[in-house]
């Protein structure tokens, strides 16, 4: 059976894939379906959902189209979640590989730095970083990555420690390969699978962290974010609860979708490796 | 002058609170184009000597002269450049290659690293190397894990000779192979030695194989040299206790010596 078929046969993975596909479709179609500024006023304020079919999910306190905001928010969530997770995985894999492969003083220094980052709760770190540097999309990405690269770094280091004792690494030294080439061309690619297996959890956590930062008003002010929408809706929670509930549900489904699809991928690749 | 001269080489490992000498004051030399065998029971320090000679680990004491230079004094770039002359073939040809590698990549690496052939020229060189070790050029795009154990060991030998070394260290290089494949690989090694005057440091616990390929032999026991000399002379009439024990433990050999007497 092909890995894709096996992946789609597990119901959780299938559900995750559907959710993720919907999210990606939303993100990609946002500016096609809702061109122009999603933060522009589109109708009367606080229009409830399902009243006006040109504004299916109604409008918020300022009369902005909630559906348009939701689509554009999907874009921000996905962009921040994926880039922050990718940055964390790349930095973690590089630091872990250098530490594990070089050993000695290099390992010692890099792992002390990793410890230092790990002792600070990652959300506090992100909060402090954005507060100091100021909110923009790039800064939010860096802030989230700062708190998440340590996990991948530890996993990569542990894997590299076992791989560097293998004969093929000795073989690479014997043919005169440069140590950095050995570390990144020969060792790192073989250390990646367990690191990549963490990516679904990291993407999900990054999306949540972005939402939390936006909720606290520390997101990029020029972009619609789900966290920002929830915060906005909170002020009128009694009269218009849907303004918080709609982006809240979107967030939950997104995190669930990323997590389920990620686990499904890990599962199918693990099965495949187990069989061969 | 000898190609490789090892003097008073010592390597200790800490085990618990006591240190053991894996290699203890070992000296030997290899001439150009010569095969020196290292034999001894498991744990006698053969692999440690191989790794010391290749500078994969550093000795606690001793001296290694290779091609007339103090080999232990070479550092980083100079050492990497000199590695072209000193190659290795491992026991398990599957473990000796990156699991993601293809045959072509495995042979491309030494040619690229030592600037032996330009990018455009390398595919031709790789094909020639494959043919030199008795394989066909159409093996090049195959993944290392797809080919047979015997083919893999031939690729390992092709990789070792790619940089035209003067010495190849072979640590149990034929021990994992079937008897028939083993004979073919030994023939290939003898052929390469005749044509290109490569010297071998040939590590094996199989005295029959050593008798067939080596000029001289060094018998090790617990990190020390127990006996050394002409390979046939030592194997036919061992003087040391460990030599006698090793010969007694080799059944095939026993029969041939009995037949001869
Ligand atoms: N990295 C190491 N750490 C501790 N002890 C080692 C290490 N490498 C080898 N030894 C010890 O050194 C001795 C010689 O090992 P080795 O050279 O592998 O023997 P052989 O190849 O002859 O079987 C053994 O007692 C082994 O346990
Ligand atoms: Mg050994």
Coordinates of C-alpha atoms and ligand atoms in Angstrom, one line a residue:
Chain A
X1 CA 0.0 0.0 0.0
X2 CA 1.3 3.5 -0.8
X3 CA 2.2 5.7 2.2
X4 CA -0.5 8.2 1.1
X5 CA -3.2 5.6 1.0
X6 CA -2.1 4.2 4.4
X7 CA -2.0 7.8 5.7
X8 CA -5.5 8.5 4.6
X9 CA -6.9 5.2 6.0
X10 CA -6.3 6.3 9.6
X11 CA -9.4 8.4 10.5
X12 CA -7.6 10.9 12.7
X13 CA -5.0 11.6 10.0
X14 CA -7.7 11.9 7.4
X15 CA -9.6 14.4 9.6
X16 CA -6.4 16.3 10.2
X17 CA -5.6 16.4 6.5
X18 CA -9.1 17.8 5.7
X19 CA -8.8 20.5 8.4
X20 CA -5.3 21.4 7.2
X21 CA -6.4 21.5 3.6
X22 CA -9.3 23.8 4.5
X23 CA -7.0 26.1 6.4
X24 CA -4.5 26.2 3.5
X25 CA -7.4 26.8 1.1
X26 CA -8.6 29.7 3.2
X27 CA -5.1 31.2 3.5
X28 CA -4.5 30.9 -0.2
X29 CA -7.9 32.2 -1.4
X30 CA -8.1 35.1 1.2
X31 CA -7.1 37.9 -1.2
X32 CA -9.0 36.4 -4.1
X33 CA -12.3 36.0 -2.3
X34 CA -11.9 39.1 -0.1
X35 CA -9.7 41.5 -2.1
X36 CA -8.9 44.8 -0.5
X37 CA -8.3 45.6 3.2
X38 CA -10.1 43.1 5.5
X39 CA -10.0 45.8 8.2
X40 CA -12.1 48.2 6.1
X41 CA -15.7 48.8 7.1
X42 CA -18.1 46.6 5.2
X43 CA -21.5 47.2 6.7
X44 CA -23.4 48.1 9.8
X45 CA -21.6 47.3 13.1
X46 CA -22.3 44.1 15.0
X47 CA -24.4 42.4 12.4
X48 CA -25.1 38.9 13.7
X49 CA -24.2 35.9 11.5
X50 CA -26.5 34.4 8.9
X51 CA -28.5 37.7 8.5
X52 CA -27.1 39.2 5.4
X53 CA -25.7 36.7 2.8
X54 CA -23.1 39.2 1.6
X55 CA -21.7 39.2 5.1
X56 CA -22.4 35.5 6.1
X57 CA -20.6 35.7 9.5
X58 CA -21.8 39.2 10.2
X59 CA -19.7 42.2 11.2
X60 CA -17.7 43.2 14.2
X61 CA -17.9 46.2 16.5
X62 CA -16.5 48.5 13.8
X63 CA -18.6 46.9 10.9
X64 CA -15.8 44.8 9.5
X65 CA -16.6 41.6 7.6
X66 CA -15.9 38.7 10.0
X67 CA -15.6 36.1 7.3
X68 CA -13.0 38.2 5.5
X69 CA -11.1 38.7 8.7
X70 CA -11.3 35.0 9.4
X71 CA -9.8 34.2 5.9
X72 CA -7.0 36.8 6.3
X73 CA -6.4 35.6 9.8
X74 CA -5.9 32.1 8.6
X75 CA -3.1 33.5 6.4
X76 CA -1.4 35.1 9.3
X77 CA -1.7 32.1 11.5
X78 CA -0.4 29.7 8.9
X79 CA 2.5 32.0 7.8
X80 CA 3.6 32.7 11.4
X81 CA 3.1 29.1 12.5
X82 CA 5.0 27.6 9.6
X83 CA 7.9 30.1 9.5
X84 CA 8.4 30.2 13.3
X85 CA 8.4 26.4 13.4
X86 CA 10.7 26.1 10.4
X87 CA 13.1 28.6 12.0
X88 CA 13.0 26.7 15.3
X89 CA 13.7 23.4 13.6
X90 CA 16.5 24.8 11.4
X91 CA 18.2 26.6 14.3
X92 CA 17.7 23.6 16.7
X93 CA 19.0 21.1 14.2
X94 CA 22.1 23.2 13.4
X95 CA 22.9 23.9 17.1
X96 CA 22.2 20.3 18.1
X97 CA 24.4 18.9 15.3
X98 CA 27.3 21.2 16.0
X99 CA 27.1 20.4 19.8
X100 CA 26.8 16.7 19.3
X101 CA 29.4 16.4 16.5
X102 CA 32.1 18.8 17.9
X103 CA 31.8 17.6 21.5
X104 CA 34.1 19.1 24.2
X105 CA 34.0 22.8 24.8
X106 CA 31.7 23.6 21.8
X107 CA 29.2 21.1 23.1
X108 CA 29.5 22.5 26.6
X109 CA 28.9 26.1 25.6
X110 CA 26.0 25.4 23.2
X111 CA 24.2 23.2 25.7
X112 CA 24.6 25.8 28.5
X113 CA 23.0 28.3 26.1
X114 CA 20.2 25.8 25.3
X115 CA 19.7 25.3 29.1
X116 CA 19.4 29.0 29.6
X117 CA 16.7 29.4 26.9
X118 CA 14.9 26.4 28.2
X119 CA 14.6 27.6 31.8
X120 CA 12.6 30.6 30.7
X121 CA 9.0 29.7 29.8
X122 CA 8.8 30.1 26.0
X123 CA 5.7 32.3 26.1
X124 CA 7.4 34.7 28.6
X125 CA 10.4 34.8 26.3
X126 CA 8.2 35.6 23.3
X127 CA 6.3 38.2 25.3
X128 CA 9.4 39.9 26.6
X129 CA 11.0 39.9 23.1
X130 CA 8.1 41.5 21.3
X131 CA 7.5 44.0 24.1
X132 CA 11.1 45.2 23.8
X133 CA 11.6 45.1 20.0
X134 CA 8.1 46.0 19.0
X135 CA 5.4 44.0 17.2
X136 CA 5.7 43.1 13.5
X137 CA 5.3 39.9 11.7
X138 CA 9.0 39.1 11.5
X139 CA 9.6 39.9 15.2
X140 CA 6.7 37.7 16.2
X141 CA 8.2 34.8 14.2
X142 CA 11.6 35.3 15.8
X143 CA 10.0 35.6 19.3
X144 CA 8.2 32.3 18.9
X145 CA 11.2 30.6 17.4
X146 CA 13.4 31.8 20.3
X147 CA 11.3 29.8 22.8
X148 CA 11.0 26.6 20.7
X149 CA 14.3 25.8 19.1
X150 CA 15.7 24.1 22.3
X151 CA 13.6 21.0 21.9
X152 CA 14.7 20.2 18.4
X153 CA 18.3 21.0 19.4
X154 CA 18.3 18.4 22.2
X155 CA 16.7 15.7 20.0
X156 CA 19.2 16.5 17.2
X157 CA 22.2 16.4 19.6
X158 CA 21.2 13.0 21.0
X159 CA 20.7 11.5 17.6
X160 CA 24.1 13.0 16.4
X161 CA 25.9 11.6 19.4
X162 CA 24.9 8.0 18.3
X163 CA 25.5 8.6 14.6
X164 CA 28.9 10.1 14.9
X165 CA 30.3 6.8 16.3
X166 CA 29.2 4.9 13.1
X167 CA 31.8 3.6 10.7
X168 CA 30.6 5.8 7.8
X169 CA 31.5 8.9 9.7
X170 CA 35.0 7.5 10.3
X171 CA 35.0 6.6 6.6
X172 CA 34.2 10.3 5.7
X173 CA 37.1 11.4 7.9
X174 CA 39.4 8.9 6.2
X175 CA 38.7 10.3 2.8
X176 CA 39.6 13.7 4.1
X177 CA 36.2 15.3 4.2
X178 CA 36.1 18.6 6.1
X179 CA 34.5 18.2 9.6
X180 CA 31.7 20.7 8.8
X181 CA 30.9 18.9 5.6
X182 CA 30.8 15.6 7.7
X183 CA 28.5 17.2 10.3
X184 CA 26.0 18.8 7.8
X185 CA 26.2 16.5 4.8
X186 CA 26.7 13.1 6.3
X187 CA 25.4 13.3 9.9
X188 CA 22.6 15.9 9.9
X189 CA 20.4 14.4 7.2
X190 CA 20.4 11.1 9.1
X191 CA 19.6 12.8 12.4
X192 CA 16.6 14.6 11.0
X193 CA 13.7 12.1 11.2
X194 CA 13.1 12.3 15.0
X195 CA 13.6 16.1 14.8
X196 CA 11.0 16.4 12.0
X197 CA 8.7 14.2 13.9
X198 CA 8.4 17.1 16.4
X199 CA 7.3 19.6 13.8
X200 CA 3.5 19.1 14.1
X201 CA 3.6 19.9 17.8
X202 CA 5.9 22.8 17.2
X203 CA 3.7 24.3 14.4
X204 CA 0.6 23.9 16.6
X205 CA 2.3 25.5 19.5
X206 CA 3.6 28.3 17.3
X207 CA 0.1 29.1 16.0
X208 CA -1.2 29.2 19.6
X209 CA 1.6 31.4 20.8
X210 CA 1.0 33.8 17.9
X211 CA -2.7 33.9 18.8
X212 CA -1.9 34.6 22.4
X213 CA 0.5 37.4 21.6
X214 CA -2.1 39.0 19.3
X215 CA -4.7 38.5 22.0
X216 CA -2.5 40.6 24.3
X217 CA -2.1 43.2 21.6
X218 CA 1.4 42.2 20.7
X219 CA 0.7 41.0 17.2
X220 CA 1.5 42.8 14.0
X221 CA -1.1 45.7 14.1
X222 CA -1.3 45.8 10.3
X223 CA -2.6 42.3 10.0
X224 CA -5.8 40.6 11.0
X225 CA -5.1 37.8 13.4
X226 CA -7.4 35.4 15.1
X227 CA -6.0 36.2 18.5
X228 CA -6.7 39.9 17.8
X229 CA -10.2 39.1 16.7
X230 CA -10.9 37.2 20.0
X231 CA -9.5 40.1 22.0
X232 CA -11.6 42.5 20.0
X233 CA -14.7 40.4 20.5
X234 CA -14.1 40.0 24.2
X235 CA -15.1 43.7 24.8
X236 CA -18.6 42.8 23.6
X237 CA -18.7 39.2 24.8
X238 CA -22.2 39.5 26.3
X239 CA -24.0 41.2 23.4
X240 CA -22.1 39.5 20.5
X241 CA -20.4 36.3 21.7
X242 CA -20.0 35.0 18.1
X243 CA -17.2 37.6 17.6
X244 CA -15.0 35.6 20.0
X245 CA -16.5 32.2 19.3
X246 CA -15.9 32.1 15.5
X247 CA -12.1 32.8 15.6
X248 CA -11.9 30.6 18.7
X249 CA -13.3 27.7 16.8
X250 CA -11.1 28.4 13.8
X251 CA -8.0 28.3 16.2
X252 CA -9.0 25.1 17.8
X253 CA -9.7 23.3 14.5
X254 CA -6.4 24.6 13.1
X255 CA -4.3 23.3 16.0
X256 CA -6.2 20.1 16.0
X257 CA -5.8 19.7 12.2
X258 CA -2.0 20.4 12.3
X259 CA -1.5 18.0 15.2
X260 CA -3.6 15.1 13.8
X261 CA -2.1 15.4 10.3
X262 CA 1.4 15.6 11.8
X263 CA 0.9 12.6 13.9
X264 CA -0.5 10.7 10.9
X265 CA 2.6 11.5 8.9
X266 CA 4.9 10.4 11.7
X267 CA 2.9 7.2 12.1
X268 CA 3.0 6.2 8.5
X269 CA 6.7 7.0 8.1
X270 CA 7.5 5.1 11.3
X271 CA 5.5 2.1 9.9
X272 CA 7.3 2.3 6.7
X273 CA 10.7 2.4 8.4
X274 CA 9.7 -0.4 10.7
X275 CA 8.8 -2.6 7.7
X276 CA 12.0 -2.0 5.7
Chain B
X1 CA 63.1 3.4 4.0
X2 CA 59.8 1.9 5.2
X3 CA 56.4 3.4 4.2
X4 CA 54.9 3.3 7.6
X5 CA 56.9 3.0 10.8
X6 CA 55.0 2.7 14.1
X7 CA 57.1 3.0 17.2
X8 CA 56.2 2.3 20.9
X9 CA 52.5 3.1 20.2
X10 CA 50.4 3.0 23.3
X11 CA 46.7 3.7 23.8
X12 CA 44.9 3.3 27.2
X13 CA 41.3 3.3 28.0
X14 CA 39.7 3.9 31.4
X15 CA 37.4 1.1 32.4
X16 CA 35.7 1.9 35.7
X17 CA 38.5 3.0 38.0
X18 CA 41.4 1.2 36.3
X19 CA 43.0 1.9 33.0
X20 CA 43.7 -0.9 30.5
X21 CA 46.2 -0.6 27.7
X22 CA 44.3 -1.5 24.5
X23 CA 47.6 -1.1 22.6
X24 CA 50.8 -1.4 24.7
X25 CA 54.2 -0.3 23.3
X26 CA 53.6 -1.7 19.8
X27 CA 56.2 -1.2 17.1
X28 CA 56.2 -2.4 13.5
X29 CA 56.9 -1.2 10.0
X30 CA 55.5 -1.7 6.5
X31 CA 57.5 -1.4 3.3
X32 CA 56.0 0.0 0.0
X33 CA 53.9 -2.7 -1.8
X34 CA 54.1 -5.0 1.2
X35 CA 51.2 -6.7 3.1
X36 CA 51.6 -6.8 6.9
X37 CA 48.9 -8.8 8.7
X38 CA 47.8 -8.1 12.2
X39 CA 46.3 -11.1 13.9
X40 CA 45.2 -11.9 17.4
X41 CA 42.1 -12.9 19.4
X42 CA 39.1 -10.6 19.8
X43 CA 40.0 -7.6 22.0
X44 CA 43.7 -7.9 21.4
X45 CA 43.9 -4.3 20.1
X46 CA 43.8 -4.8 16.3
X47 CA 41.1 -2.3 15.5
X48 CA 42.6 0.2 17.9
X49 CA 45.9 0.0 16.1
X50 CA 44.0 0.6 12.8
X51 CA 42.2 3.6 14.2
X52 CA 45.5 5.0 15.6
X53 CA 47.3 4.6 12.3
X54 CA 44.5 6.4 10.5
X55 CA 44.4 9.2 13.1
X56 CA 40.8 8.5 13.9
X57 CA 41.9 8.4 17.5
X58 CA 45.1 9.8 19.1
X59 CA 47.7 7.7 20.9
X60 CA 48.8 8.2 24.5
X61 CA 52.4 7.6 23.5
X62 CA 54.4 6.6 20.5
X63 CA 55.3 7.7 17.1
X64 CA 54.0 7.1 13.6
X65 CA 56.1 8.0 10.5
X66 CA 54.3 7.8 7.2
X67 CA 56.0 8.4 3.9
X68 CA 58.9 9.8 5.8
X69 CA 56.9 12.4 7.8
X70 CA 55.9 12.6 11.4
X71 CA 52.3 11.6 10.8
X72 CA 51.1 12.6 14.3
X73 CA 52.4 16.2 13.8
X74 CA 50.0 16.8 10.9
X75 CA 47.0 19.0 11.7
X76 CA 43.7 19.8 10.1
X77 CA 44.1 20.8 6.4
X78 CA 47.5 19.2 6.1
X79 CA 46.2 16.0 7.6
X80 CA 43.2 15.9 5.4
X81 CA 45.3 16.4 2.3
X82 CA 47.7 13.5 3.4
X83 CA 44.7 11.2 3.9
X84 CA 44.7 10.7 0.2
X85 CA 47.7 8.4 0.6
X86 CA 46.3 6.4 3.6
X87 CA 42.9 4.7 3.1
X88 CA 40.8 2.2 4.9
X89 CA 38.3 -0.6 4.1
X90 CA 35.9 -1.5 6.9
X91 CA 34.5 -4.9 7.9
X92 CA 30.8 -4.2 7.4
X93 CA 30.5 -2.6 4.0
X94 CA 26.9 -1.5 4.8
X95 CA 27.9 0.4 8.0
X96 CA 30.9 2.0 6.2
X97 CA 28.7 4.1 3.9
X98 CA 26.1 6.8 4.5
X99 CA 22.8 4.9 4.4
X100 CA 21.5 7.6 1.9
X101 CA 24.4 7.4 -0.5
X102 CA 24.5 6.1 -4.0
X103 CA 27.5 4.3 -5.5
X104 CA 28.3 7.3 -7.6
X105 CA 28.3 9.7 -4.6
X106 CA 30.5 7.4 -2.5
X107 CA 33.1 7.4 -5.3
X108 CA 32.6 11.1 -6.2
X109 CA 33.5 12.3 -2.7
X110 CA 37.3 11.4 -2.7
X111 CA 37.7 12.6 -6.3
X112 CA 36.1 15.9 -5.4
X113 CA 37.8 16.4 -2.0
X114 CA 41.3 15.8 -3.3
X115 CA 40.7 17.6 -6.6
X116 CA 41.6 14.5 -8.6
X117 CA 39.1 15.1 -11.4
X118 CA 37.0 18.0 -12.5
X119 CA 33.2 17.9 -12.2
X120 CA 32.7 17.0 -15.8
X121 CA 35.5 14.4 -15.8
X122 CA 34.3 12.6 -12.6
X123 CA 31.5 10.4 -14.0
X124 CA 34.1 8.9 -16.4
X125 CA 36.5 8.4 -13.5
X126 CA 33.8 6.7 -11.4
X127 CA 33.0 4.3 -14.2
X128 CA 36.7 3.5 -14.6
X129 CA 37.0 2.9 -10.8
X130 CA 34.0 0.5 -10.9
X131 CA 35.5 -1.4 -13.8
X132 CA 38.9 -1.5 -12.0
X133 CA 37.3 -3.4 -9.1
X134 CA 35.4 -5.8 -11.3
X135 CA 32.0 -4.0 -11.4
X136 CA 30.1 -2.5 -14.2
X137 CA 29.5 1.3 -14.7
X138 CA 25.7 0.9 -14.6
X139 CA 26.0 0.3 -10.9
X140 CA 26.8 4.0 -10.3
X141 CA 23.2 5.4 -9.8
X142 CA 22.2 2.5 -7.5
X143 CA 21.7 3.1 -3.8
X144 CA 24.3 1.5 -1.6
X145 CA 21.8 -0.6 0.3
X146 CA 20.5 -2.0 -3.0
X147 CA 23.6 -3.8 -4.1
X148 CA 25.0 -7.1 -2.7
X149 CA 27.6 -7.4 0.1
X150 CA 30.3 -8.5 -2.2
X151 CA 29.6 -5.6 -4.6
X152 CA 29.5 -3.2 -1.7
X153 CA 33.0 -4.3 -0.5
X154 CA 34.2 -3.9 -4.1
X155 CA 32.8 -0.3 -4.0
X156 CA 34.6 0.2 -0.7
X157 CA 37.9 -0.9 -2.3
X158 CA 37.2 1.4 -5.3
X159 CA 36.7 4.3 -2.9
X160 CA 39.9 3.4 -1.1
X161 CA 42.0 3.3 -4.3
X162 CA 40.3 6.4 -5.8
X163 CA 43.0 8.7 -4.4
X164 CA 45.9 6.4 -5.4
X165 CA 47.0 5.7 -1.8
X166 CA 50.3 4.1 -0.9
X167 CA 48.8 2.2 2.1
X168 CA 45.3 0.8 2.7
X169 CA 44.3 -0.4 6.2
X170 CA 41.8 -3.3 6.0
X171 CA 40.1 -4.1 9.3
X172 CA 38.5 -7.6 8.9
X173 CA 37.6 -6.5 5.4
X174 CA 36.7 -10.0 4.1
X175 CA 35.5 -11.5 7.4
X176 CA 31.8 -10.7 6.8
X177 CA 31.8 -12.2 3.2
X178 CA 30.8 -15.6 1.9
X179 CA 33.7 -17.9 1.3
X180 CA 33.4 -17.7 -2.5
X181 CA 33.1 -13.9 -2.5
X182 CA 36.0 -13.7 0.0
X183 CA 38.3 -15.5 -2.5
X184 CA 37.4 -13.0 -5.3
X185 CA 38.0 -10.0 -3.1
X186 CA 41.4 -11.4 -2.0
X187 CA 42.3 -11.9 -5.6
X188 CA 41.3 -8.3 -6.4
X189 CA 43.4 -7.0 -3.5
X190 CA 46.4 -9.0 -4.7
X191 CA 45.9 -7.8 -8.3
X192 CA 45.7 -4.1 -7.1
X193 CA 48.8 -4.6 -5.1
X194 CA 50.7 -6.0 -8.0
X195 CA 49.6 -3.3 -10.4
X196 CA 49.8 -0.2 -8.2
X197 CA 52.3 -1.2 -5.5
X198 CA 49.8 -0.5 -2.7
X199 CA 50.9 -1.7 0.8
X200 CA 48.2 -3.3 3.0
X201 CA 47.9 -3.3 6.8
X202 CA 45.6 -6.4 6.8
X203 CA 43.8 -7.1 10.0
X204 CA 42.2 -10.5 10.4
X205 CA 41.6 -13.2 12.9
X206 CA 41.6 -15.8 10.0
X207 CA 45.1 -17.3 9.7
X208 CA 44.2 -19.1 6.5
X209 CA 43.4 -15.8 4.8
X210 CA 46.6 -14.2 6.2
X211 CA 48.7 -17.0 4.9
X212 CA 47.2 -16.4 1.5
X213 CA 47.7 -12.7 1.3
X214 CA 50.3 -11.4 3.8
X215 CA 54.1 -11.2 3.5
X216 CA 54.6 -10.8 7.2
X217 CA 52.5 -11.1 10.3
X218 CA 52.3 -9.6 13.7
X219 CA 50.5 -11.6 16.4
X220 CA 48.9 -9.5 19.2
X221 CA 47.9 -10.6 22.6
X222 CA 46.2 -8.2 25.0
X223 CA 47.6 -5.1 23.3
X224 CA 51.2 -6.4 23.1
X225 CA 53.1 -8.0 20.2
X226 CA 53.5 -11.7 21.0
X227 CA 55.3 -12.7 17.9
X228 CA 56.1 -11.4 14.4
X229 CA 57.8 -12.6 11.3
X230 CA 57.3 -14.1 7.8
X231 CA 53.6 -15.0 7.5
X232 CA 54.0 -18.6 6.4
X233 CA 56.9 -19.3 8.9
X234 CA 55.0 -17.9 11.9
X235 CA 51.7 -19.7 11.0
X236 CA 53.4 -23.0 10.2
X237 CA 55.6 -23.0 13.3
X238 CA 54.3 -20.5 15.9
X239 CA 56.6 -19.9 18.9
X240 CA 54.4 -17.9 21.2
X241 CA 51.6 -19.4 23.3
X242 CA 49.0 -17.2 21.6
X243 CA 50.3 -18.2 18.2
X244 CA 50.0 -21.9 19.0
X245 CA 46.5 -21.3 20.4
X246 CA 45.4 -19.4 17.3
X247 CA 46.8 -22.0 14.9
X248 CA 45.1 -24.8 17.0
X249 CA 41.8 -22.9 16.8
X250 CA 41.9 -22.7 13.0
X251 CA 40.6 -26.0 11.7
X252 CA 41.2 -25.5 8.0
X253 CA 44.7 -24.6 8.7
X254 CA 45.3 -27.6 11.0
X255 CA 44.3 -30.0 8.2
X256 CA 46.7 -28.5 5.7
X257 CA 49.6 -28.5 8.1
X258 CA 48.9 -32.1 9.0
X259 CA 48.6 -33.1 5.4
X260 CA 52.0 -31.5 4.7
X261 CA 53.7 -33.3 7.5
Ligands
LIG1 N1 36.5 3.4 22.8 C1 36.9 2.5 23.7 N2 36.6 2.7 25.0 C2 37.0 1.8 25.9 N3 37.6 0.6 25.6 C3 37.9 0.4 24.3 C4 37.5 1.3 23.3 N4 37.9 0.8 22.1 C5 38.5 -0.4 22.4 N5 38.5 -0.7 23.7 C6 39.1 -1.8 24.4 O1 40.4 -2.0 23.8 C7 40.6 -3.4 23.7 C8 41.0 -3.7 22.2 O2 39.9 -3.5 21.4 P1 40.0 -3.7 19.8 O3 41.1 -2.9 19.3 O4 38.6 -3.4 19.3 O5 40.3 -5.2 19.7 P2 40.2 -6.2 18.4 O6 39.9 -5.3 17.2 O7 41.5 -6.9 18.3 O8 39.1 -7.1 18.6 C9 39.4 -4.1 24.1 O9 39.5 -4.6 25.4 C10 38.3 -3.1 24.0 O10 37.3 -3.3 25.0
LIG2 MG1 38.3 -5.4 15.8

